């Protein structure tokens, strides 16, 4: 039995051009994400975690220092499963459902402040990692960043949006210009419908 499988991209490889190229998605999805899955399946064998949900495995491995190697793979698997869905063709900007726009405005003061906080988190993550939009127990939104394969879920928070700032996510298209990549992600790629789904699910989890 294999615990982890590579999901298909929810769009064609060239669908996110010119903001993210076919070549980037081929390497990022077919090689990088697949490598996390292959290594994760190898390392999880015999741990007793095989039948658990991906969310449960991420949390269990993060808490157990002897499973740090497995955590890197499953954290990155979780991150990428959602990352593909956090993007879509003709996405980004302020084209989002009203309840999410209201939550963003109430939490940050304005959409522009959200964008600047989110992209700053991505810019100031030294080395590889992710920047995130997360909800707290009151439904308030905030921005955070994590190194390497870590994510808010591991830390008991609910991520509703994340952007991969590992160089493999932008170096082919933007070289070292991480700021340009983050701008393109926010302005032209974010799938706000998927973010809203995760936002509404996070409020249910927090209310339970
Ligand atoms: Mn990646």
mmCIF file of N, CA, C and O and ligand atoms in Angstrom, residues 28 32-33 36 76 80 83-84 130 164 166 168-169, ligand 1:
data_model
loop_
_atom_site.group_PDB
_atom_site.id
_atom_site.type_symbol
_atom_site.label_atom_id
_atom_site.label_comp_id
_atom_site.label_asym_id
_atom_site.label_seq_id
_atom_site.Cartn_x
_atom_site.Cartn_y
_atom_site.Cartn_z
ATOM 1 N N UNK A 28 8.571 21.378 -10.961
ATOM 2 C CA UNK A 28 8.079 21.548 -9.592
ATOM 3 C C UNK A 28 7.116 20.423 -9.209
ATOM 4 O O UNK A 28 7.234 19.828 -8.135
ATOM 5 N N UNK A 32 9.953 17.690 -8.165
ATOM 6 C CA UNK A 32 10.098 18.044 -6.741
ATOM 7 C C UNK A 32 8.985 17.433 -5.883
ATOM 8 O O UNK A 32 9.260 16.778 -4.881
ATOM 9 N N UNK A 33 7.724 17.666 -6.271
ATOM 10 C CA UNK A 33 6.634 17.114 -5.454
ATOM 11 C C UNK A 33 6.695 15.585 -5.455
ATOM 12 O O UNK A 33 6.520 14.944 -4.412
ATOM 13 N N UNK A 36 9.160 14.240 -2.905
ATOM 14 C CA UNK A 36 8.675 14.244 -1.509
ATOM 15 C C UNK A 36 7.794 13.026 -1.264
ATOM 16 O O UNK A 36 7.835 12.412 -0.187
ATOM 17 N N UNK A 76 6.031 18.915 3.121
ATOM 18 C CA UNK A 76 6.092 19.416 1.747
ATOM 19 C C UNK A 76 4.988 18.801 0.876
ATOM 20 O O UNK A 76 4.476 19.464 -0.023
ATOM 21 N N UNK A 80 2.345 21.213 -1.008
ATOM 22 C CA UNK A 80 2.194 21.240 -2.469
ATOM 23 C C UNK A 80 0.808 20.803 -2.926
ATOM 24 O O UNK A 80 0.293 21.336 -3.901
ATOM 25 N N UNK A 83 -0.833 23.973 -2.619
ATOM 26 C CA UNK A 83 -0.246 25.026 -3.467
ATOM 27 C C UNK A 83 -0.787 24.968 -4.896
ATOM 28 O O UNK A 83 -1.122 25.995 -5.475
ATOM 29 N N UNK A 84 -0.889 23.769 -5.466
ATOM 30 C CA UNK A 84 -1.426 23.668 -6.838
ATOM 31 C C UNK A 84 -2.844 24.241 -6.891
ATOM 32 O O UNK A 84 -3.228 24.858 -7.873
ATOM 33 N N UNK A 130 8.057 29.087 3.134
ATOM 34 C CA UNK A 130 6.714 29.453 2.682
ATOM 35 C C UNK A 130 6.234 30.694 3.433
ATOM 36 O O UNK A 130 6.611 30.908 4.587
ATOM 37 N N UNK A 164 4.880 29.197 -2.059
ATOM 38 C CA UNK A 164 6.164 28.501 -2.007
ATOM 39 C C UNK A 164 7.265 29.477 -2.409
ATOM 40 O O UNK A 164 7.273 29.965 -3.536
ATOM 41 N N UNK A 166 10.565 28.579 -2.087
ATOM 42 C CA UNK A 166 11.776 27.838 -2.449
ATOM 43 C C UNK A 166 12.184 28.322 -3.848
ATOM 44 O O UNK A 166 11.314 28.581 -4.692
ATOM 45 N N UNK A 168 13.075 26.697 -6.317
ATOM 46 C CA UNK A 168 12.559 25.856 -7.411
ATOM 47 C C UNK A 168 11.193 26.339 -7.899
ATOM 48 O O UNK A 168 10.746 25.954 -8.966
ATOM 49 N N UNK A 169 10.516 27.176 -7.111
ATOM 50 C CA UNK A 169 9.198 27.652 -7.505
ATOM 51 C C UNK A 169 9.270 28.851 -8.445
ATOM 52 O O UNK A 169 8.302 29.144 -9.143
HETATM 53 MN MN1 LIG B 1 7.987 23.549 -3.893
#
